[in-house]
Every structure is written in structure tokens, then in C-alpha cells.
Amino acid sequence: MKKRGFNKKAIALPFNWLFAIIAGGTILFLAIFAAGKFIRTSEQTIYTESAASLISLFDPLETGLASGKAYEIGFKKNSKIFFKCQEYLNKPFGKQTIAFSEQTFGETYGEQGKEVSIKDKYIFSKDIVEGKVIYVFSKPFFLPFKINDLTIVSSDNDKYCFYDSPEEIKESLEGLNLKNIVFVNETLKCEGINVCFKETRKCDIVVYEDQNYVLNRNYGKRVYYVGELIYGAIFSSPEIYECNVKRIKNKFDELAKVYLDKIKVIEREGCQSNIGQKLNGVLGPINDSRELIGLYNSIQEIDSINKLEKSGCQLYYGVGFE
């Protein structure tokens, strides 16, 4: 019986095909992986540049002594802006960061860009602001001299329905022509985030003016405010609000030290200032926004003394407290 020979060629051909398939598949996988990584990197670069551009767009909102400024920023696609606040970094002023992303396919968002630092602004907002249009307005903040401008950010996805708001608040915001804020009366219906100044209905946010705090039921927290910080308290997440309040107090302390040095200068000119000891007594960090109330009372006293000083002996000039 004749033995059948072992045909090497019969096995070699399939092996070569198998090797080609494996090698080709590996190369294709690496190519797809590299392309995907390149796209993600390109997206991240674009989103990081977009975040940096947004920061520059906030610059024109600096108010000087104006009562406030506002404008809107539109995007081609639905976008997300991510805000964080860190009071312990970049001492003594703290900092915020901003990152950006937009919808790519359907409702899917691209991977957010890198965080860009903001060191000289105080932005009050939710942690994530999402929409195709964002509304930005600013208010100057005095304590009693000007500390900085407060920048408030919201989006067209969040409509705010203001009920029973005081005339001062209504006039202030209506003058800014913000499209996502509606002042509601008995004949006008409004669906959105209910902001109430009286607890006469179910409200998402309640402003207690007599006690200087805002209760945000969506977060289950209350934050305290003085002056124009009422807007930050309404439109912010509690975490960002509290962080920025501490940053503002740190900025106040640094400015107060400059004014304390100025006292020594004006005393050489024959001025006898009574403010120094009181101003020095309010220096130091605060633990939370509740401490603003006691601070505000002390600073009102300082402001009253300053206004009574003769011309040339006032420590600071400008609006101060009314």
C-alpha cells in the first residue's frame, strides 16, 4: 500500500493567507486607533482654545462704576461649559477653571477640553452650564470700596421665572435684557426655574431678604449674601458660590492692607483717621457666607466714618454703600 506524501505546499498557502489577515487586521486596528486618538486630541485642542476664548469674552463685562453690563454668546451646536472653583490655590486670591465641550453626533458630547485657569474673575454659575446660547451679565461689588466685578453665567436651557421680585431687582435685571429671565405676574404663565421672594407657591429658589439668604431647594442648601451678591446666590451652585465668597474676602483683605498703608501716608498730611483699627479688625479668612452678615455690619460702620472725614482725608472715594 502506497503511502501518501506530506504536501507542504498545501499547508503553506493557507498559512500565508492567515498571516496576511492577522497582520492586516493589526495594521488596520492600529490605524483606526491612531486616527481616533488624533481626532480626540484635535477635539481637545479645539475645546481648550474655545475655553480660553470664552475667558477673553468676559473682559468687556468689566463695569468700572457702571451698574451692570450684559450680552449673550451663541454657539453653532449645543455646548457644555464646566466651571470649578478652588479658593486654596493661587494664594491669596484662589482661582477658577473653565472647560468646554460640544455635541458631536446626535446628543453625544465630545471629550471635554483641558481646564483653563481664571485667576482675576469671579464667575457665578452652575457647575455645568449647557445650551446653545449662554447669557452673561456683570455687577460691580463694593465692600465698601470696589472689590471686583461679579460675572453671572446661565444658558437658554435654564429659564428663570421671578415671582414677587422687588422693584429694585426687577429694574436692575430688566435693564440688561436677558432673554432667559421672566418677571411673572398673575396673568403671565412661566415654566422654568421658579425664583420667589415670597413663599406663596412651590419654588425652586427662595430669597429671604429679611435674613439675607437664598435657599436653593434643588441643592437643599442655603447661602448668605450682601449687596449684589444676591445675583450670585440665585444663579450659582452653592459650592461655586461659597468658594467665590471666600475668594472675594481674600481680595478684600489684600485691598484693605493697601488702604492701611495709605492711612500712614495721609496721617503725615495732618489727617487723623479713625478707620485703621476698625479696618484691621475685619481682616482674616471667613469659613462660609454666613459670616458675611457680621462683616457687612462692621464695614458699614467703616464706610460711615470715611464719609464724615474732611475732603482730602477720606481713605477711599467712589460709590461705597448707599
CSV table of C-alpha atoms in Angstrom, one decimal:
chain,number,residue,atom,x,y,z
A,1,MET,CA,0.0,0.0,0.0
A,2,LYS,CA,1.5,3.3,-1.1
A,3,LYS,CA,1.9,6.0,1.5
A,4,ARG,CA,0.6,9.4,0.8
A,5,GLY,CA,3.3,12.1,0.9
A,6,PHE,CA,3.0,15.2,3.2
A,7,ASN,CA,2.2,18.1,0.8
A,8,LYS,CA,4.0,21.2,2.3
A,9,LYS,CA,2.6,23.5,-0.3
A,10,ALA,CA,-0.9,22.5,0.6
A,11,ILE,CA,-0.4,23.9,4.1
A,12,ALA,CA,1.8,26.8,3.2
A,13,LEU,CA,-0.7,28.7,1.2
A,14,PRO,CA,-3.4,28.9,3.9
A,15,PHE,CA,-0.8,29.9,6.5
A,16,ASN,CA,0.4,32.8,4.3
A,17,TRP,CA,-3.2,33.9,3.9
A,18,LEU,CA,-3.7,33.6,7.7
A,19,PHE,CA,-0.6,35.6,8.4
A,20,ALA,CA,-1.7,38.3,6.0
A,21,ILE,CA,-5.1,38.5,7.5
A,22,ILE,CA,-3.7,38.8,11.1
A,23,ALA,CA,-1.1,41.3,10.0
A,24,GLY,CA,-3.5,43.3,8.0
A,25,GLY,CA,-6.1,43.3,10.8
A,26,THR,CA,-3.4,44.5,13.3
A,27,ILE,CA,-2.3,47.3,11.0
A,28,LEU,CA,-6.0,48.3,10.4
A,29,PHE,CA,-6.6,48.3,14.2
A,30,LEU,CA,-3.6,50.5,14.8
A,31,ALA,CA,-4.6,52.9,12.1
A,32,ILE,CA,-8.1,53.2,13.4
A,33,PHE,CA,-6.8,53.6,17.0
A,34,ALA,CA,-4.3,56.3,15.8
A,35,ALA,CA,-7.0,58.1,13.8
A,36,GLY,CA,-9.3,58.0,16.8
A,37,LYS,CA,-6.6,59.3,19.1
A,38,PHE,CA,-5.8,62.1,16.6
A,39,ILE,CA,-9.4,63.1,16.4
A,40,ARG,CA,-9.8,63.1,20.2
A,41,THR,CA,-6.6,65.1,20.6
A,42,SER,CA,-7.7,67.6,17.9
A,43,GLU,CA,-11.1,67.9,19.6
A,44,GLN,CA,-9.4,68.5,23.0
A,45,THR,CA,-7.2,71.2,21.4
A,46,ILE,CA,-10.2,73.0,19.8
A,47,TYR,CA,-12.2,72.8,23.0
A,48,THR,CA,-9.3,74.1,25.1
A,49,GLU,CA,-8.9,77.0,22.8
A,50,SER,CA,-12.6,77.6,23.0
A,51,ALA,CA,-12.5,77.8,26.8
A,52,ALA,CA,-9.6,80.3,26.6
A,53,SER,CA,-11.6,82.4,24.1
A,54,LEU,CA,-14.6,82.4,26.4
A,55,ILE,CA,-12.5,83.9,29.2
A,56,SER,CA,-11.5,86.8,26.9
A,57,LEU,CA,-15.1,87.4,26.1
A,58,PHE,CA,-15.8,88.1,29.7
A,59,ASP,CA,-13.3,91.0,29.7
A,60,PRO,CA,-15.7,93.6,28.2
A,61,LEU,CA,-18.1,93.0,31.1
A,62,GLU,CA,-15.9,94.9,33.5
A,63,THR,CA,-18.2,97.6,34.7
A,64,GLY,CA,-16.0,100.4,36.2
A,65,LEU,CA,-18.6,102.2,38.3
A,66,ALA,CA,-21.5,101.2,35.9
A,67,SER,CA,-24.5,99.5,37.4
A,68,GLY,CA,-24.0,96.4,35.2
A,69,LYS,CA,-23.4,95.0,31.7
A,70,ALA,CA,-24.7,92.0,29.8
A,71,TYR,CA,-24.6,90.2,26.5
A,72,GLU,CA,-25.1,86.7,25.0
A,73,ILE,CA,-22.8,84.2,23.4
A,74,GLY,CA,-24.1,81.8,20.7
A,75,PHE,CA,-22.7,78.5,19.6
A,76,LYS,CA,-23.2,76.5,16.5
A,77,LYS,CA,-24.0,73.4,18.5
A,78,ASN,CA,-25.3,72.6,22.0
A,79,SER,CA,-22.3,73.1,24.2
A,80,LYS,CA,-21.3,72.5,27.8
A,81,ILE,CA,-19.1,74.8,29.9
A,82,PHE,CA,-17.6,73.2,33.0
A,83,PHE,CA,-16.8,75.5,35.9
A,84,LYS,CA,-14.8,74.8,39.1
A,85,CYS,CA,-13.6,77.0,41.9
A,86,GLN,CA,-10.6,76.5,44.2
A,87,GLU,CA,-10.1,79.0,46.9
A,88,TYR,CA,-6.9,77.4,48.3
A,89,LEU,CA,-4.8,77.6,45.0
A,90,ASN,CA,-3.1,80.7,43.6
A,91,LYS,CA,-2.9,82.2,47.1
A,92,PRO,CA,-4.2,84.5,48.3
A,93,PHE,CA,-6.8,85.0,45.6
A,94,GLY,CA,-7.7,81.5,44.7
A,95,LYS,CA,-8.8,80.6,41.1
A,96,GLN,CA,-11.5,79.1,38.9
A,97,THR,CA,-11.2,76.9,35.9
A,98,ILE,CA,-13.3,76.6,32.8
A,99,ALA,CA,-13.5,73.7,30.3
A,100,PHE,CA,-15.5,73.3,27.1
A,101,SER,CA,-17.2,70.6,25.1
A,102,GLU,CA,-19.9,70.4,22.4
A,103,GLN,CA,-22.2,67.9,20.8
A,104,THR,CA,-20.6,65.8,18.0
A,105,PHE,CA,-23.1,63.2,16.8
A,106,GLY,CA,-26.7,63.2,18.0
A,107,GLU,CA,-26.8,64.0,21.7
A,108,THR,CA,-23.3,62.7,22.3
A,109,TYR,CA,-20.7,65.2,23.6
A,110,GLY,CA,-17.0,65.2,22.8
A,111,GLU,CA,-14.5,64.7,25.5
A,112,GLN,CA,-14.1,68.0,27.3
A,113,GLY,CA,-11.0,70.1,26.7
A,114,LYS,CA,-8.4,70.8,29.3
A,115,GLU,CA,-9.2,73.1,32.1
A,116,VAL,CA,-8.1,76.7,31.7
A,117,SER,CA,-7.4,78.8,34.8
A,118,ILE,CA,-9.2,82.0,35.6
A,119,LYS,CA,-7.4,84.0,38.4
A,120,ASP,CA,-8.8,87.5,38.1
A,121,LYS,CA,-12.5,87.0,37.7
A,122,TYR,CA,-15.4,85.8,40.0
A,123,ILE,CA,-17.8,83.8,37.9
A,124,PHE,CA,-21.0,82.6,39.5
A,125,SER,CA,-22.8,79.8,37.7
A,126,LYS,CA,-23.9,76.2,37.9
A,127,ASP,CA,-21.1,73.6,37.8
A,128,ILE,CA,-22.1,72.8,34.3
A,129,VAL,CA,-23.8,75.3,32.0
A,130,GLU,CA,-25.4,73.7,29.0
A,131,GLY,CA,-27.1,75.2,25.9
A,132,LYS,CA,-26.7,76.7,22.5
A,133,VAL,CA,-26.7,80.3,23.9
A,134,ILE,CA,-25.2,81.5,27.2
A,135,TYR,CA,-26.2,84.7,28.9
A,136,VAL,CA,-23.6,86.6,30.8
A,137,PHE,CA,-24.1,89.7,33.0
A,138,SER,CA,-21.9,91.5,35.5
A,139,LYS,CA,-22.5,93.6,38.6
A,140,PRO,CA,-19.9,95.7,40.4
A,141,PHE,CA,-19.3,94.6,44.1
A,142,PHE,CA,-18.4,97.1,46.8
A,143,LEU,CA,-17.3,96.2,50.4
A,144,PRO,CA,-17.4,99.3,50.7
A,145,PHE,CA,-14.7,100.2,48.2
A,146,LYS,CA,-14.9,98.3,44.9
A,147,ILE,CA,-13.6,94.7,45.2
A,148,ASN,CA,-14.3,93.4,41.7
A,149,ASP,CA,-17.0,92.7,39.2
A,150,LEU,CA,-19.3,89.7,39.7
A,151,THR,CA,-19.9,87.7,36.5
A,152,ILE,CA,-23.1,85.7,36.3
A,153,VAL,CA,-23.4,82.9,33.7
A,154,SER,CA,-26.6,81.0,32.7
A,155,SER,CA,-27.9,79.4,29.5
A,156,ASP,CA,-31.0,79.3,27.2
A,157,ASN,CA,-31.7,75.8,28.7
A,158,ASP,CA,-32.5,77.4,32.0
A,159,LYS,CA,-35.4,79.8,32.1
A,160,TYR,CA,-35.8,81.7,35.3
A,161,CYS,CA,-39.3,82.8,36.4
A,162,PHE,CA,-39.1,85.6,39.0
A,163,TYR,CA,-42.1,85.9,41.3
A,164,ASP,CA,-42.9,88.9,43.5
A,165,SER,CA,-39.4,90.4,43.0
A,166,PRO,CA,-38.7,93.8,44.5
A,167,GLU,CA,-38.7,96.7,42.0
A,168,GLU,CA,-35.0,97.3,42.5
A,169,ILE,CA,-34.2,93.7,41.4
A,170,LYS,CA,-36.7,93.9,38.5
A,171,GLU,CA,-35.4,97.2,37.2
A,172,SER,CA,-31.8,96.0,37.5
A,173,LEU,CA,-32.3,92.8,35.5
A,174,GLU,CA,-34.9,94.1,33.0
A,175,GLY,CA,-32.4,96.8,32.0
A,176,LEU,CA,-30.0,94.1,31.0
A,177,ASN,CA,-32.5,92.5,28.5
A,178,LEU,CA,-31.7,88.9,29.5
A,179,LYS,CA,-33.9,86.6,27.4
A,180,ASN,CA,-33.9,83.7,29.9
A,181,ILE,CA,-35.3,85.8,32.8
A,182,VAL,CA,-39.1,86.5,33.0
A,183,PHE,CA,-40.8,88.6,35.6
A,184,VAL,CA,-44.1,86.9,36.3
A,185,ASN,CA,-47.4,88.4,37.2
A,186,GLU,CA,-50.8,86.9,37.7
A,187,THR,CA,-51.7,86.9,34.0
A,188,LEU,CA,-48.4,85.5,32.7
A,189,LYS,CA,-47.5,81.8,32.9
A,190,CYS,CA,-43.9,80.7,33.1
A,191,GLU,CA,-42.4,77.3,33.0
A,192,GLY,CA,-38.8,77.1,34.3
A,193,ILE,CA,-36.9,77.6,37.5
A,194,ASN,CA,-39.1,79.4,39.9
A,195,VAL,CA,-37.4,82.1,41.9
A,196,CYS,CA,-39.6,83.5,44.7
A,197,PHE,CA,-39.2,86.4,47.0
A,198,LYS,CA,-42.3,85.3,48.9
A,199,GLU,CA,-43.3,81.7,49.7
A,200,THR,CA,-46.7,81.9,48.1
A,201,ARG,CA,-46.1,78.9,45.7
A,202,LYS,CA,-43.9,76.0,45.1
A,203,CYS,CA,-40.5,77.5,44.4
A,204,ASP,CA,-37.1,76.1,43.4
A,205,ILE,CA,-35.2,79.0,44.8
A,206,VAL,CA,-36.5,81.3,47.6
A,207,VAL,CA,-34.9,84.6,48.5
A,208,TYR,CA,-35.3,85.6,52.2
A,209,GLU,CA,-34.4,89.3,52.0
A,210,ASP,CA,-35.1,89.9,55.7
A,211,GLN,CA,-32.5,87.3,56.7
A,212,ASN,CA,-30.1,87.8,53.7
A,213,TYR,CA,-30.1,84.2,52.5
A,214,VAL,CA,-31.1,82.2,49.4
A,215,LEU,CA,-32.5,78.7,49.8
A,216,ASN,CA,-32.0,76.5,46.7
A,217,ARG,CA,-34.2,73.5,47.0
A,218,ASN,CA,-32.6,71.7,44.1
A,219,TYR,CA,-29.4,71.5,46.1
A,220,GLY,CA,-31.0,71.5,49.6
A,221,LYS,CA,-28.7,74.3,50.8
A,222,ARG,CA,-28.9,78.0,51.8
A,223,VAL,CA,-26.2,80.6,51.1
A,224,TYR,CA,-26.0,84.1,52.6
A,225,TYR,CA,-25.4,87.3,50.6
A,226,VAL,CA,-24.9,91.0,50.9
A,227,GLY,CA,-25.4,93.6,48.2
A,228,GLU,CA,-25.0,92.5,44.6
A,229,LEU,CA,-24.0,89.0,45.8
A,230,ILE,CA,-27.7,88.3,45.7
A,231,TYR,CA,-27.4,87.5,42.0
A,232,GLY,CA,-24.5,85.1,42.5
A,233,ALA,CA,-26.6,83.4,45.2
A,234,ILE,CA,-29.6,82.9,42.9
A,235,PHE,CA,-27.7,81.7,39.8
A,236,SER,CA,-24.8,79.7,41.3
A,237,SER,CA,-24.4,76.2,42.6
A,238,PRO,CA,-23.7,76.5,46.4
A,239,GLU,CA,-20.2,75.1,46.0
A,240,ILE,CA,-19.1,77.7,43.5
A,241,TYR,CA,-20.9,80.5,45.4
A,242,GLU,CA,-19.2,79.7,48.7
A,243,CYS,CA,-15.8,79.3,47.1
A,244,ASN,CA,-16.1,82.7,45.3
A,245,VAL,CA,-17.3,84.4,48.5
A,246,LYS,CA,-14.1,83.3,50.2
A,247,ARG,CA,-12.0,84.5,47.3
A,248,ILE,CA,-13.8,87.9,47.4
A,249,LYS,CA,-13.0,88.1,51.1
A,250,ASN,CA,-9.3,87.4,50.4
A,251,LYS,CA,-9.4,90.1,47.7
A,252,PHE,CA,-10.9,92.5,50.3
A,253,ASP,CA,-8.1,91.7,52.8
A,254,GLU,CA,-5.4,92.5,50.2
A,255,LEU,CA,-7.0,95.8,49.2
A,256,ALA,CA,-7.6,96.7,52.9
A,257,LYS,CA,-3.8,96.3,53.5
A,258,VAL,CA,-3.2,98.8,50.8
A,259,TYR,CA,-5.6,101.2,52.4
A,260,LEU,CA,-4.0,100.6,55.8
A,261,ASP,CA,-0.7,101.7,54.2
A,262,LYS,CA,-2.5,104.8,52.8
A,263,ILE,CA,-3.6,105.8,56.3
A,264,LYS,CA,0.1,106.2,57.3
A,265,VAL,CA,0.5,108.5,54.2
A,266,ILE,CA,-2.5,110.7,54.9
A,267,GLU,CA,-1.6,111.0,58.6
A,268,ARG,CA,1.6,112.7,57.5
A,269,GLU,CA,-0.6,115.3,55.8
A,270,GLY,CA,-2.3,116.1,59.0
A,271,CYS,CA,-5.3,113.7,58.7
A,272,GLN,CA,-6.3,111.8,61.8
A,273,SER,CA,-8.1,108.7,60.5
A,274,ASN,CA,-10.3,106.7,62.8
A,275,ILE,CA,-10.7,103.8,60.4
A,276,GLY,CA,-7.4,101.9,60.7
A,277,GLN,CA,-8.1,100.0,63.8
A,278,LYS,CA,-11.6,99.0,62.7
A,279,LEU,CA,-10.3,98.0,59.2
A,280,ASN,CA,-7.6,95.9,60.7
A,281,GLY,CA,-10.1,94.2,62.9
A,282,VAL,CA,-12.1,92.7,59.9
A,283,LEU,CA,-9.0,91.2,58.2
A,284,GLY,CA,-8.8,87.4,58.0
A,285,PRO,CA,-10.5,84.5,56.1
A,286,ILE,CA,-14.1,83.5,56.6
A,287,ASN,CA,-15.4,80.0,56.9
A,288,ASP,CA,-18.6,80.4,54.9
A,289,SER,CA,-21.0,83.0,53.5
A,290,ARG,CA,-22.9,83.2,56.8
A,291,GLU,CA,-20.0,85.3,58.2
A,292,LEU,CA,-20.7,87.9,55.5
A,293,ILE,CA,-23.5,89.4,57.6
A,294,GLY,CA,-21.4,90.3,60.6
A,295,LEU,CA,-18.6,91.5,58.3
A,296,TYR,CA,-21.1,93.7,56.4
A,297,ASN,CA,-22.3,95.4,59.6
A,298,SER,CA,-18.7,96.3,60.6
A,299,ILE,CA,-17.9,97.6,57.1
A,300,GLN,CA,-21.0,99.8,57.1
A,301,GLU,CA,-19.6,101.4,60.2
A,302,ILE,CA,-16.2,101.9,58.5
A,303,ASP,CA,-18.0,103.5,55.5
A,304,SER,CA,-19.9,105.9,57.7
A,305,ILE,CA,-16.7,107.1,59.3
A,306,ASN,CA,-15.0,107.5,56.0
A,307,LYS,CA,-17.8,109.7,54.6
A,308,LEU,CA,-17.5,112.0,57.6
A,309,GLU,CA,-13.9,112.7,57.0
A,310,LYS,CA,-13.0,116.1,55.6
A,311,SER,CA,-12.0,116.4,51.9
A,312,GLY,CA,-8.5,115.1,51.3
A,313,CYS,CA,-8.6,112.8,54.4
A,314,GLN,CA,-11.1,110.2,53.1
A,315,LEU,CA,-9.5,106.8,52.8
A,316,TYR,CA,-11.3,106.0,49.6
A,317,TYR,CA,-13.7,107.7,47.1
A,318,GLY,CA,-16.4,106.3,44.9
A,319,VAL,CA,-19.8,104.8,45.4
A,320,GLY,CA,-19.3,103.0,48.7
A,321,PHE,CA,-22.6,101.9,50.4
A,322,GLU,CA,-25.8,103.9,49.9
